Amino acid sequence: MAVGALGDGGRITVVNPATGEAVDVVSADSAATVAAKVRAAALAQPAWAARKVGERVAILARFRDLLGEAQERLATLLTTEMGKPIAQARSEIGALGPRIDFFLETVPKLSEAEVVSRAAQAGETEELIRYEPLGVVAHISAWNYPYFVSSNVFVPALLTGNAVVYKPSELTPKTGLAIAELLHEAGVPVDVFVPLIGDGRVGAALLAQPVNAVCFTGSHATGLRVAEAVAGKLLGPLGGRLQLELGGKDPAYVCDDADPVSAAAALADGAFYNTGQSCCSVERIYVHAACAEAFIEAFVETVRGFRVGDPLDPETYIGALAREAQLRELEAQVSDAVALGATLRLGGKAREGKGFYFEPTVLTNVLPSMRVMQQESFGPIIGIQVVADDEEAVALMNATEYGLTASVFSGDRARAEGILARVHSGTGYWNCCDRVSARVPWSGRNASGIGATLGHAGIRAFQAPKAYHLRLP
Ligand code: TXE
């Protein structure tokens, strides 16, 4: 069976979102090649795991260096495949070095056996934990930050001795292949990191294989399908290792003691960076009535100043959307909001002409029930609602099914932390937003997913603890 994104005989057509034109064609995998590649990965993994962790660290360090050398070429490819402004593409690839460094430094420490209780004399029992790799990790990934979301999985998974079968999004297949090439050039054996090209059908074919972990990054709807597909294996080869990094509808709250102008600048960037296509984009803003007017004015002016245009122009801040269909979703969110009484302060429609552009859009006087305040927008659009006090803000921040990040802008740390403790989210920000660090875990609550990447938790996710009870003779 041939599988391909567009049903054209197992090929993926790469479309440049800035022009809407096809720029390349890539061969897709079939169910048979998926099965063969997973088998090869399973055969290659034990030898990779048997190497010293220091050898794997040296290989991944070489990958980090190669990535740095190829930055400009890769940034141009990424921009052409998914419309990310070139300055932001460079910054995504550039920021990978420090993320990889965290893993290079931390994995060796977390690979050591942990002695829990020592035995000194005959008859006493030492208890220790050794950490084993899981085996073959299947990673199905998204297009919005293809370097970040894939490296959060493959760097710790490879360092801890696993093989990785990686399906990049069908919107960024060439970026996925470029990552694989650099890993192989750095010294990762070709069967230990294996790219698969194709759309959801190739993803589904991968889930049908006897892999030992599934890491999925993508939408909530697909995440549910992935969970259903692997449910029967959770007590088999998967051993419960299912990780889902899903969408968000991330709220921000601007308190009456915040500086409205600096909060507006930070939140406009948090909402519109990457053309609003970040899992942790700010998607809803609540502002205290006492500073609402000043905040909204500063916010609208900041967004008005964002430069929309050719993503290959280094001055561009807002590029084309990766997916044409999302233009219709954003238009539907705007017309729903306006029909129910919202005020359109800026933007509101797709741009005419070539490419998948949507005007940066700000809506005020929104209601919590509006689509724009409930459903992930994943585009350059934001709703702002005025609230009377912290109680109302907390209730509204918790009023969607998601729980990825939340931010509070306030002059008072205790007040902000008190609010964040009551909001259901995997990450809380005070006076900042839309920020990820390799040092702390990245996770979601409720519909935003299960499991964690990054931090120590994101390394342990690729290890199976084995307990030893060793009695001295
Ligand atoms: O997702 P899709 P997208 C989220 C973000 C947004 C989404 C965007 O919030 O919701 O990702 O990514 C494959 N069986 N995050 O549009 O469409 C598909 O081919 C197996 C969260 O790409 O769900 C693609 O490779 N696989 C985040 C992948 O699933 C299937 C970080 C995702 O596709 C499949 C970044 C199937 N039946 C983005 N159908 C976080 N929380 O950190 C499709 N796929």
Short mmCIF file of C-alpha atoms and ligand atoms in Angstrom, two decimals:
data_model
loop_
_atom_site.label_atom_id
_atom_site.label_comp_id
_atom_site.label_asym_id
_atom_site.label_seq_id
_atom_site.Cartn_x
_atom_site.Cartn_y
_atom_site.Cartn_z
CA MET A 1 0.00 0.00 0.00
CA ALA A 2 1.42 3.36 -0.91
CA VAL A 3 0.73 6.13 1.53
CA GLY A 4 1.23 9.81 0.83
CA ALA A 5 -0.12 13.13 1.98
CA LEU A 6 -2.09 13.98 -1.10
CA GLY A 7 -3.06 10.55 -2.34
CA ASP A 8 -0.80 10.93 -5.39
CA GLY A 9 1.02 7.63 -5.21
CA GLY A 10 3.05 7.97 -2.06
CA ARG A 11 4.45 11.45 -2.52
CA ILE A 12 4.34 14.53 -0.37
CA THR A 13 4.11 17.85 -2.19
CA VAL A 14 5.88 20.60 -0.27
CA VAL A 15 3.99 23.90 -0.58
CA ASN A 16 5.54 27.28 0.25
CA PRO A 17 2.86 29.00 2.40
CA ALA A 18 4.13 32.45 1.42
CA THR A 19 3.21 31.86 -2.23
CA GLY A 20 0.84 28.88 -2.12
CA GLU A 21 3.01 27.24 -4.76
CA ALA A 22 4.43 23.70 -4.79
CA VAL A 23 8.21 23.85 -4.35
CA ASP A 24 9.19 20.20 -4.06
CA VAL A 25 7.99 16.60 -3.98
CA VAL A 26 9.25 14.01 -1.48
CA SER A 27 8.68 10.24 -1.57
CA ALA A 28 6.54 8.92 1.26
CA ASP A 29 6.90 5.67 3.20
CA SER A 30 4.52 2.77 2.77
CA ALA A 31 3.15 0.43 5.43
CA ALA A 32 5.78 -2.11 4.33
CA THR A 33 8.72 0.29 4.63
CA VAL A 34 7.44 1.48 8.02
CA ALA A 35 7.44 -2.11 9.31
CA ALA A 36 10.90 -2.82 7.86
CA LYS A 37 12.37 0.35 9.37
CA VAL A 38 10.97 -0.39 12.83
CA ARG A 39 12.38 -3.93 12.64
CA ALA A 40 15.80 -2.57 11.67
CA ALA A 41 15.69 -0.06 14.52
CA ALA A 42 14.85 -2.82 17.01
CA LEU A 43 17.83 -4.86 15.78
CA ALA A 44 20.24 -1.89 15.93
CA GLN A 45 19.19 -0.55 19.34
CA PRO A 46 20.99 -3.02 21.67
CA ALA A 47 24.43 -2.20 20.21
CA TRP A 48 23.71 1.53 20.54
CA ALA A 49 22.64 1.00 24.17
CA ALA A 50 25.78 -1.04 24.84
CA ARG A 51 28.04 1.91 23.99
CA LYS A 52 29.30 4.05 26.84
CA VAL A 53 27.13 7.07 27.54
CA GLY A 54 30.19 9.26 26.90
CA GLU A 55 30.32 8.02 23.30
CA ARG A 56 26.70 8.93 22.74
CA VAL A 57 27.33 12.34 24.33
CA ALA A 58 30.24 12.95 21.92
CA ILE A 59 28.06 12.06 18.92
CA LEU A 60 25.22 14.34 19.98
CA ALA A 61 27.73 17.13 20.70
CA ARG A 62 28.96 16.75 17.13
CA PHE A 63 25.33 16.96 15.93
CA ARG A 64 24.94 20.24 17.88
CA ASP A 65 28.03 21.64 16.14
CA LEU A 66 26.88 20.52 12.67
CA LEU A 67 23.52 22.14 13.29
CA GLY A 68 25.26 25.41 14.12
CA GLU A 69 27.30 25.23 10.90
CA ALA A 70 24.18 24.52 8.80
CA GLN A 71 21.99 27.13 10.54
CA GLU A 72 21.46 29.47 7.58
CA ARG A 73 20.66 26.72 5.08
CA LEU A 74 18.27 25.02 7.52
CA ALA A 75 16.56 28.29 8.48
CA THR A 76 15.85 29.07 4.82
CA LEU A 77 14.45 25.55 4.31
CA LEU A 78 12.22 25.87 7.39
CA THR A 79 10.90 29.26 6.27
CA THR A 80 10.16 27.93 2.79
CA GLU A 81 8.36 24.85 4.16
CA MET A 82 6.16 26.43 6.83
CA GLY A 83 6.27 30.21 6.48
CA LYS A 84 8.12 30.99 9.73
CA PRO A 85 9.80 34.44 9.54
CA ILE A 86 13.47 33.84 8.81
CA ALA A 87 14.68 35.68 11.92
CA GLN A 88 12.53 33.33 14.04
CA ALA A 89 13.71 30.27 12.07
CA ARG A 90 17.33 31.25 12.78
CA SER A 91 16.52 31.78 16.40
CA GLU A 92 14.78 28.36 16.73
CA ILE A 93 17.80 26.55 15.30
CA GLY A 94 20.24 28.74 17.26
CA ALA A 95 18.44 28.06 20.53
CA LEU A 96 18.82 24.30 20.07
CA GLY A 97 22.50 24.37 21.13
CA PRO A 98 21.81 25.33 24.77
CA ARG A 99 18.92 22.83 24.93
CA ILE A 100 21.17 20.03 23.69
CA ASP A 101 23.88 21.12 26.15
CA PHE A 102 21.49 20.63 29.05
CA PHE A 103 20.95 17.02 27.96
CA LEU A 104 24.65 16.41 27.28
CA GLU A 105 25.47 17.52 30.84
CA THR A 106 22.52 15.90 32.61
CA VAL A 107 22.02 12.52 30.94
CA PRO A 108 25.35 11.05 32.18
CA LYS A 109 24.39 11.95 35.78
CA LEU A 110 20.94 10.40 35.39
CA SER A 111 22.42 7.28 33.79
CA GLU A 112 24.35 6.30 36.92
CA ALA A 113 23.02 3.59 39.19
CA GLU A 114 21.46 4.96 42.38
CA VAL A 115 22.36 3.15 45.58
CA VAL A 116 19.36 3.51 47.84
CA SER A 117 20.65 1.51 50.80
CA ARG A 118 24.15 0.13 51.27
CA ALA A 119 25.15 -3.27 52.59
CA ALA A 120 28.36 -3.59 54.60
CA GLN A 121 28.28 -7.05 56.12
CA ALA A 122 27.30 -10.59 55.23
CA GLY A 123 23.54 -11.07 55.10
CA GLU A 124 22.78 -7.39 54.50
CA THR A 125 21.02 -6.36 51.30
CA GLU A 126 22.00 -3.49 49.08
CA GLU A 127 19.16 -1.84 47.17
CA LEU A 128 19.95 -0.02 43.97
CA ILE A 129 18.28 1.27 40.82
CA ARG A 130 19.74 0.97 37.35
CA TYR A 131 18.20 2.82 34.43
CA GLU A 132 17.67 0.92 31.19
CA PRO A 133 16.64 2.28 27.78
CA LEU A 134 13.12 1.47 26.63
CA GLY A 135 14.01 0.18 23.15
CA VAL A 136 12.42 1.76 20.07
CA VAL A 137 10.78 5.15 20.58
CA ALA A 138 8.19 6.23 17.99
CA HIS A 139 8.01 9.99 17.67
CA ILE A 140 5.20 11.61 15.69
CA SER A 141 5.77 15.32 15.51
CA ALA A 142 4.27 18.70 14.65
CA TRP A 143 5.41 21.36 12.15
CA ASN A 144 5.24 24.56 14.17
CA TYR A 145 8.65 24.23 15.88
CA PRO A 146 10.06 21.16 14.13
CA TYR A 147 13.52 21.52 15.72
CA PHE A 148 12.31 22.13 19.26
CA VAL A 149 9.54 19.54 19.42
CA SER A 150 11.59 16.78 17.82
CA SER A 151 14.84 17.42 19.72
CA ASN A 152 12.97 17.42 23.05
CA VAL A 153 12.38 13.75 22.28
CA PHE A 154 15.24 12.44 20.15
CA VAL A 155 18.13 14.04 22.05
CA PRO A 156 17.32 12.50 25.47
CA ALA A 157 15.98 9.30 23.87
CA LEU A 158 19.19 8.70 21.88
CA LEU A 159 21.49 9.71 24.75
CA THR A 160 19.81 7.21 27.06
CA GLY A 161 20.38 4.40 24.54
CA ASN A 162 17.11 4.17 22.64
CA ALA A 163 16.52 4.00 18.90
CA VAL A 164 14.11 6.60 17.50
CA VAL A 165 11.73 6.25 14.57
CA TYR A 166 10.70 9.80 13.77
CA LYS A 167 7.80 10.95 11.64
CA PRO A 168 8.01 14.69 11.04
CA SER A 169 4.85 16.50 10.04
CA GLU A 170 3.91 16.18 6.38
CA LEU A 171 4.19 20.00 6.27
CA THR A 172 7.92 19.91 7.12
CA PRO A 173 9.24 16.64 5.63
CA LYS A 174 12.46 18.12 4.26
CA THR A 175 13.33 19.62 7.64
CA GLY A 176 12.79 16.16 9.14
CA LEU A 177 15.10 14.60 6.57
CA ALA A 178 17.71 17.32 7.16
CA ILE A 179 17.71 16.56 10.91
CA ALA A 180 18.24 12.85 10.15
CA GLU A 181 21.11 13.59 7.75
CA LEU A 182 22.94 15.67 10.36
CA LEU A 183 22.45 13.03 13.06
CA HIS A 184 23.84 10.36 10.73
CA GLU A 185 26.75 12.58 9.75
CA ALA A 186 27.47 13.10 13.45
CA GLY A 187 27.71 9.35 13.95
CA VAL A 188 24.25 8.09 14.94
CA PRO A 189 23.80 4.78 13.03
CA VAL A 190 21.21 5.03 10.26
CA ASP A 191 19.01 2.36 11.85
CA VAL A 192 19.16 4.05 15.28
CA PHE A 193 17.56 7.28 14.07
CA VAL A 194 15.10 6.59 11.28
CA PRO A 195 12.93 9.22 9.60
CA LEU A 196 9.54 8.24 8.13
CA ILE A 197 7.91 10.48 5.57
CA GLY A 198 4.16 10.74 5.19
CA ASP A 199 0.94 12.04 6.66
CA GLY A 200 -1.36 10.60 9.34
CA ARG A 201 -1.58 7.28 7.52
CA VAL A 202 2.15 6.76 7.95
CA GLY A 203 1.75 7.83 11.60
CA ALA A 204 -1.00 5.25 12.03
CA ALA A 205 1.17 2.57 10.35
CA LEU A 206 3.95 3.38 12.83
CA LEU A 207 1.58 3.01 15.78
CA ALA A 208 0.65 -0.47 14.52
CA GLN A 209 4.28 -1.61 15.02
CA PRO A 210 5.68 -3.15 18.23
CA VAL A 211 7.46 0.01 19.45
CA ASN A 212 8.33 0.54 23.13
CA ALA A 213 7.30 4.16 23.54
CA VAL A 214 5.09 6.60 21.67
CA CYS A 215 5.77 10.33 21.87
CA PHE A 216 3.25 12.42 20.04
CA THR A 217 3.23 16.19 19.56
CA GLY A 218 0.21 17.62 17.84
CA SER A 219 -3.43 18.53 18.19
CA HIS A 220 -5.82 17.28 20.85
CA ALA A 221 -8.03 15.58 18.25
CA THR A 222 -5.15 13.55 16.79
CA GLY A 223 -3.78 12.89 20.29
CA LEU A 224 -7.03 11.11 21.15
CA ARG A 225 -6.74 8.98 18.00
CA VAL A 226 -3.16 8.09 18.92
CA ALA A 227 -4.24 7.09 22.43
CA GLU A 228 -7.00 4.89 21.01
CA ALA A 229 -4.61 3.28 18.51
CA VAL A 230 -2.14 2.23 21.21
CA ALA A 231 -4.58 1.46 24.04
CA GLY A 232 -4.25 -2.29 23.53
CA LYS A 233 -0.46 -2.12 23.72
CA LEU A 234 -0.08 -0.12 26.91
CA LEU A 235 0.37 -3.29 28.94
CA GLY A 236 2.38 -4.95 26.16
CA PRO A 237 5.43 -3.66 24.28
CA LEU A 238 4.62 -0.06 25.17
CA GLY A 239 4.76 -0.71 28.90
CA GLY A 240 2.63 2.36 29.49
CA ARG A 241 5.06 4.72 27.76
CA LEU A 242 2.70 7.09 26.02
CA GLN A 243 3.48 10.77 25.94
CA LEU A 244 1.10 13.31 24.41
CA GLU A 245 2.05 16.97 23.99
CA LEU A 246 -1.12 18.59 22.80
CA GLY A 247 -2.57 22.00 22.19
CA GLY A 248 -3.40 24.86 24.50
CA LYS A 249 -5.61 27.91 24.90
CA ASP A 250 -3.15 29.69 27.13
CA PRO A 251 -4.51 32.53 29.28
CA ALA A 252 -2.78 35.64 30.58
CA TYR A 253 -4.01 37.96 33.32
CA VAL A 254 -2.91 41.57 33.70
CA CYS A 255 -3.48 42.69 37.30
CA ASP A 256 -4.28 46.26 38.33
CA ASP A 257 -0.77 46.65 39.84
CA ALA A 258 1.02 45.67 36.59
CA ASP A 259 2.68 48.15 34.27
CA PRO A 260 0.15 48.03 31.41
CA VAL A 261 2.59 49.17 28.74
CA SER A 262 5.33 46.60 29.40
CA ALA A 263 2.68 43.89 29.90
CA ALA A 264 1.18 44.83 26.51
CA ALA A 265 4.58 44.57 24.79
CA ALA A 266 5.34 41.16 26.33
CA LEU A 267 1.87 39.76 25.65
CA ALA A 268 1.70 41.02 22.06
CA ASP A 269 4.95 39.15 21.40
CA GLY A 270 3.66 36.09 23.29
CA ALA A 271 0.47 36.03 21.23
CA PHE A 272 1.88 36.80 17.77
CA TYR A 273 5.39 35.28 17.69
CA ASN A 274 5.65 32.48 15.11
CA THR A 275 2.48 34.00 13.62
CA GLY A 276 0.60 32.76 16.69
CA GLN A 277 1.40 29.12 15.88
CA SER A 278 3.07 28.15 19.15
CA CYS A 279 1.66 25.58 21.52
CA CYS A 280 2.30 28.13 24.31
CA SER A 281 1.11 31.21 22.40
CA VAL A 282 -0.97 33.50 24.55
CA GLU A 283 -4.48 32.86 23.20
CA ARG A 284 -6.70 34.71 25.72
CA ILE A 285 -6.05 37.86 27.75
CA TYR A 286 -7.91 38.97 30.87
CA VAL A 287 -7.19 42.47 32.09
CA HIS A 288 -8.23 44.12 35.35
CA ALA A 289 -10.76 46.93 34.78
CA ALA A 290 -8.50 49.43 36.56
CA CYS A 291 -5.82 49.27 33.86
CA ALA A 292 -7.85 47.92 30.92
CA GLU A 293 -7.96 51.09 28.85
CA ALA A 294 -4.21 51.76 29.06
CA PHE A 295 -3.39 48.11 28.41
CA ILE A 296 -5.69 47.69 25.41
CA GLU A 297 -4.46 50.91 23.81
CA ALA A 298 -0.81 49.91 24.20
CA PHE A 299 -1.53 46.35 23.01
CA VAL A 300 -3.37 47.42 19.85
CA GLU A 301 -0.62 49.93 18.99
CA THR A 302 2.09 47.29 19.46
CA VAL A 303 0.28 44.82 17.21
CA ARG A 304 -0.38 47.54 14.62
CA GLY A 305 3.39 48.01 14.42
CA PHE A 306 4.13 44.34 13.61
CA ARG A 307 5.49 43.92 10.14
CA VAL A 308 3.58 41.35 8.08
CA GLY A 309 5.12 40.07 4.89
CA ASP A 310 7.55 37.83 3.08
CA PRO A 311 8.92 35.43 5.70
CA LEU A 312 12.31 35.43 3.96
CA ASP A 313 12.65 39.18 4.69
CA PRO A 314 14.61 39.48 7.98
CA GLU A 315 12.45 42.47 9.02
CA THR A 316 9.22 40.42 8.86
CA TYR A 317 7.65 39.62 12.22
CA ILE A 318 4.42 37.95 11.03
CA GLY A 319 4.69 35.50 8.13
CA ALA A 320 2.26 33.24 6.31
CA LEU A 321 0.29 30.55 8.16
CA ALA A 322 1.55 27.04 7.52
CA ARG A 323 -1.89 25.68 6.65
CA GLU A 324 -4.33 27.28 4.24
CA ALA A 325 -7.32 25.68 5.98
CA GLN A 326 -6.52 27.59 9.18
CA LEU A 327 -7.44 30.85 7.39
CA ARG A 328 -11.05 29.65 7.30
CA GLU A 329 -10.98 28.65 10.99
CA LEU A 330 -9.68 32.10 11.98
CA GLU A 331 -12.31 33.85 9.85
CA ALA A 332 -14.98 31.68 11.50
CA GLN A 333 -13.68 32.63 14.98
CA VAL A 334 -13.81 36.34 14.08
CA SER A 335 -17.31 36.22 12.59
CA ASP A 336 -18.63 34.19 15.55
CA ALA A 337 -17.16 36.74 17.97
CA VAL A 338 -18.44 39.80 16.08
CA ALA A 339 -21.91 38.25 15.67
CA LEU A 340 -22.07 37.74 19.44
CA GLY A 341 -21.08 41.34 20.22
CA ALA A 342 -17.27 41.49 20.24
CA THR A 343 -15.47 44.60 18.99
CA LEU A 344 -12.96 44.11 16.18
CA ARG A 345 -10.09 46.47 17.04
CA LEU A 346 -7.66 45.35 14.36
CA GLY A 347 -7.46 42.99 11.38
CA GLY A 348 -10.10 40.28 11.07
CA LYS A 349 -9.60 38.67 7.68
CA ALA A 350 -7.32 36.72 5.37
CA ARG A 351 -5.20 38.86 3.08
CA GLU A 352 -6.09 38.81 -0.60
CA GLY A 353 -3.55 37.59 -3.13
CA LYS A 354 -0.90 34.90 -2.96
CA GLY A 355 0.01 33.01 0.18
CA PHE A 356 -1.75 32.05 3.41
CA TYR A 357 -1.71 35.39 5.25
CA PHE A 358 -4.10 36.48 8.00
CA GLU A 359 -4.17 40.04 9.32
CA PRO A 360 -3.02 40.40 12.94
CA THR A 361 -6.35 40.53 14.76
CA VAL A 362 -7.41 41.95 18.13
CA LEU A 363 -10.91 41.46 19.52
CA THR A 364 -12.24 43.13 22.68
CA ASN A 365 -15.59 42.88 24.52
CA VAL A 366 -15.38 39.12 24.06
CA LEU A 367 -17.40 36.57 26.04
CA PRO A 368 -15.99 33.35 27.52
CA SER A 369 -18.33 31.23 25.40
CA MET A 370 -17.08 32.62 22.07
CA ARG A 371 -15.09 30.24 19.85
CA VAL A 372 -12.12 32.59 19.95
CA MET A 373 -11.97 32.18 23.76
CA GLN A 374 -12.52 28.38 23.75
CA GLN A 375 -10.89 26.77 20.71
CA GLU A 376 -7.22 26.81 19.89
CA SER A 377 -6.74 29.58 17.30
CA PHE A 378 -3.14 28.80 16.29
CA GLY A 379 -2.87 32.02 14.34
CA PRO A 380 -2.37 35.79 14.72
CA ILE A 381 -5.57 36.52 16.63
CA ILE A 382 -6.35 37.33 20.26
CA GLY A 383 -9.41 38.06 22.42
CA ILE A 384 -9.17 40.45 25.38
CA GLN A 385 -11.73 40.41 28.19
CA VAL A 386 -11.97 42.93 31.07
CA VAL A 387 -12.42 41.41 34.57
CA ALA A 388 -13.42 42.91 37.93
CA ASP A 389 -10.97 41.09 40.20
CA ASP A 390 -8.58 38.16 40.68
CA GLU A 391 -11.40 35.75 41.50
CA GLU A 392 -13.10 36.34 38.18
CA ALA A 393 -9.74 36.09 36.38
CA VAL A 394 -8.91 32.70 37.95
CA ALA A 395 -12.36 31.31 37.13
CA LEU A 396 -12.04 32.42 33.49
CA MET A 397 -8.45 31.23 33.13
CA ASN A 398 -9.69 27.77 34.14
CA ALA A 399 -12.71 27.91 31.84
CA THR A 400 -11.38 25.87 28.89
CA GLU A 401 -10.56 22.18 28.54
CA TYR A 402 -6.83 22.96 28.07
CA GLY A 403 -4.03 23.53 30.59
CA LEU A 404 -0.63 24.12 29.03
CA THR A 405 0.70 27.49 30.30
CA ALA A 406 -0.68 30.55 32.10
CA SER A 407 0.84 33.94 32.81
CA VAL A 408 0.18 36.68 35.34
CA PHE A 409 1.48 40.23 35.07
CA SER A 410 1.65 41.98 38.43
CA GLY A 411 3.98 44.09 40.58
CA ASP A 412 3.50 41.59 43.44
CA ARG A 413 5.17 38.17 43.20
CA ALA A 414 3.14 36.63 46.06
CA ARG A 415 -0.12 37.69 44.44
CA ALA A 416 0.96 36.34 41.05
CA GLU A 417 2.18 33.02 42.46
CA GLY A 418 -1.05 32.70 44.47
CA ILE A 419 -3.08 33.08 41.28
CA LEU A 420 -0.84 30.71 39.28
CA ALA A 421 -1.19 28.03 41.96
CA ARG A 422 -4.95 28.05 41.38
CA VAL A 423 -4.78 27.84 37.58
CA HIS A 424 -4.70 24.38 35.99
CA SER A 425 -1.57 24.46 33.82
CA GLY A 426 1.74 22.66 33.42
CA THR A 427 3.69 25.94 33.41
CA GLY A 428 3.16 29.28 35.18
CA TYR A 429 4.80 32.58 34.21
CA TRP A 430 5.13 35.80 36.22
CA ASN A 431 5.72 38.94 34.11
CA CYS A 432 6.68 36.81 31.10
CA CYS A 433 5.02 34.31 28.77
CA ASP A 434 5.57 31.99 25.77
CA ARG A 435 8.87 30.76 27.18
CA VAL A 436 10.40 27.26 27.32
CA SER A 437 13.54 26.18 29.20
CA ALA A 438 15.28 22.81 28.90
CA ARG A 439 15.97 22.85 32.66
CA VAL A 440 12.35 22.51 33.75
CA PRO A 441 9.70 19.99 32.67
CA TRP A 442 7.24 20.81 29.91
CA SER A 443 3.84 19.27 30.47
CA GLY A 444 0.15 19.94 30.12
CA ARG A 445 -2.89 19.44 32.32
CA ASN A 446 -6.29 18.19 31.17
CA ALA A 447 -6.66 18.21 27.36
CA SER A 448 -3.10 19.56 26.90
CA GLY A 449 -1.57 16.13 27.28
CA ILE A 450 0.07 13.51 29.42
CA GLY A 451 3.71 12.98 30.39
CA ALA A 452 6.52 15.54 30.21
CA THR A 453 9.50 16.46 28.08
CA LEU A 454 12.54 18.53 29.15
CA GLY A 455 14.00 18.75 32.63
CA HIS A 456 14.91 15.61 34.56
CA ALA A 457 11.40 14.26 33.94
CA GLY A 458 12.02 14.51 30.19
CA ILE A 459 15.10 12.27 30.53
CA ARG A 460 13.55 9.75 32.91
CA ALA A 461 10.73 9.45 30.35
CA PHE A 462 13.11 7.42 28.15
CA GLN A 463 14.47 5.19 30.90
CA ALA A 464 12.96 2.18 32.66
CA PRO A 465 14.05 1.90 36.30
CA LYS A 466 15.11 -1.59 37.33
CA ALA A 467 15.36 -2.34 41.05
CA TYR A 468 18.13 -4.64 42.35
CA HIS A 469 18.14 -6.30 45.79
CA LEU A 470 21.70 -7.61 46.31
CA ARG A 471 22.36 -9.65 49.45
CA LEU A 472 25.98 -10.01 50.51
CA PRO A 473 26.96 -13.68 50.97
O1 TXE B 1 -1.05 18.60 14.56
P1 TXE B 1 -1.75 17.29 13.99
P2 TXE B 1 -0.22 19.70 13.82
C1 TXE B 1 0.22 21.27 19.08
C2 TXE B 1 -0.37 22.61 18.81
C3 TXE B 1 -1.40 22.29 17.76
C4 TXE B 1 -0.77 21.17 16.99
C5 TXE B 1 -0.26 21.59 15.64
O2 TXE B 1 -0.86 23.21 19.96
O3 TXE B 1 -2.58 21.85 18.34
O4 TXE B 1 0.29 20.69 17.80
O5 TXE B 1 0.42 20.52 15.02
C6 TXE B 1 0.30 12.98 12.56
N1 TXE B 1 -2.09 8.57 13.64
N2 TXE B 1 1.54 21.35 19.65
O6 TXE B 1 -1.14 20.56 13.05
O7 TXE B 1 -2.54 17.59 12.79
C7 TXE B 1 0.54 14.08 11.56
O8 TXE B 1 0.94 13.55 10.33
C8 TXE B 1 -0.83 8.92 13.86
C9 TXE B 1 1.64 21.03 21.06
O9 TXE B 1 0.93 19.07 13.08
O10 TXE B 1 -2.44 16.68 15.16
C10 TXE B 1 1.60 14.91 12.28
O11 TXE B 1 2.88 14.36 12.10
N3 TXE B 1 -0.34 10.13 13.50
C11 TXE B 1 2.95 21.23 21.63
C12 TXE B 1 1.21 14.78 13.74
O12 TXE B 1 0.32 13.67 13.81
C13 TXE B 1 -1.17 11.00 12.93
C14 TXE B 1 4.10 21.63 20.84
C15 TXE B 1 0.51 16.01 14.32
O13 TXE B 1 -0.54 16.37 13.48
C16 TXE B 1 -2.52 10.69 12.68
C17 TXE B 1 3.83 21.87 19.44
C18 TXE B 1 -2.98 9.40 13.07
N4 TXE B 1 -4.26 9.03 12.91
C19 TXE B 1 2.59 21.74 18.89
N5 TXE B 1 -3.10 11.77 12.10
C20 TXE B 1 3.18 21.02 23.12
N6 TXE B 1 2.16 20.77 23.94
O14 TXE B 1 4.32 21.11 23.55
C21 TXE B 1 -2.16 12.72 11.98
N7 TXE B 1 -0.99 12.28 12.47
#
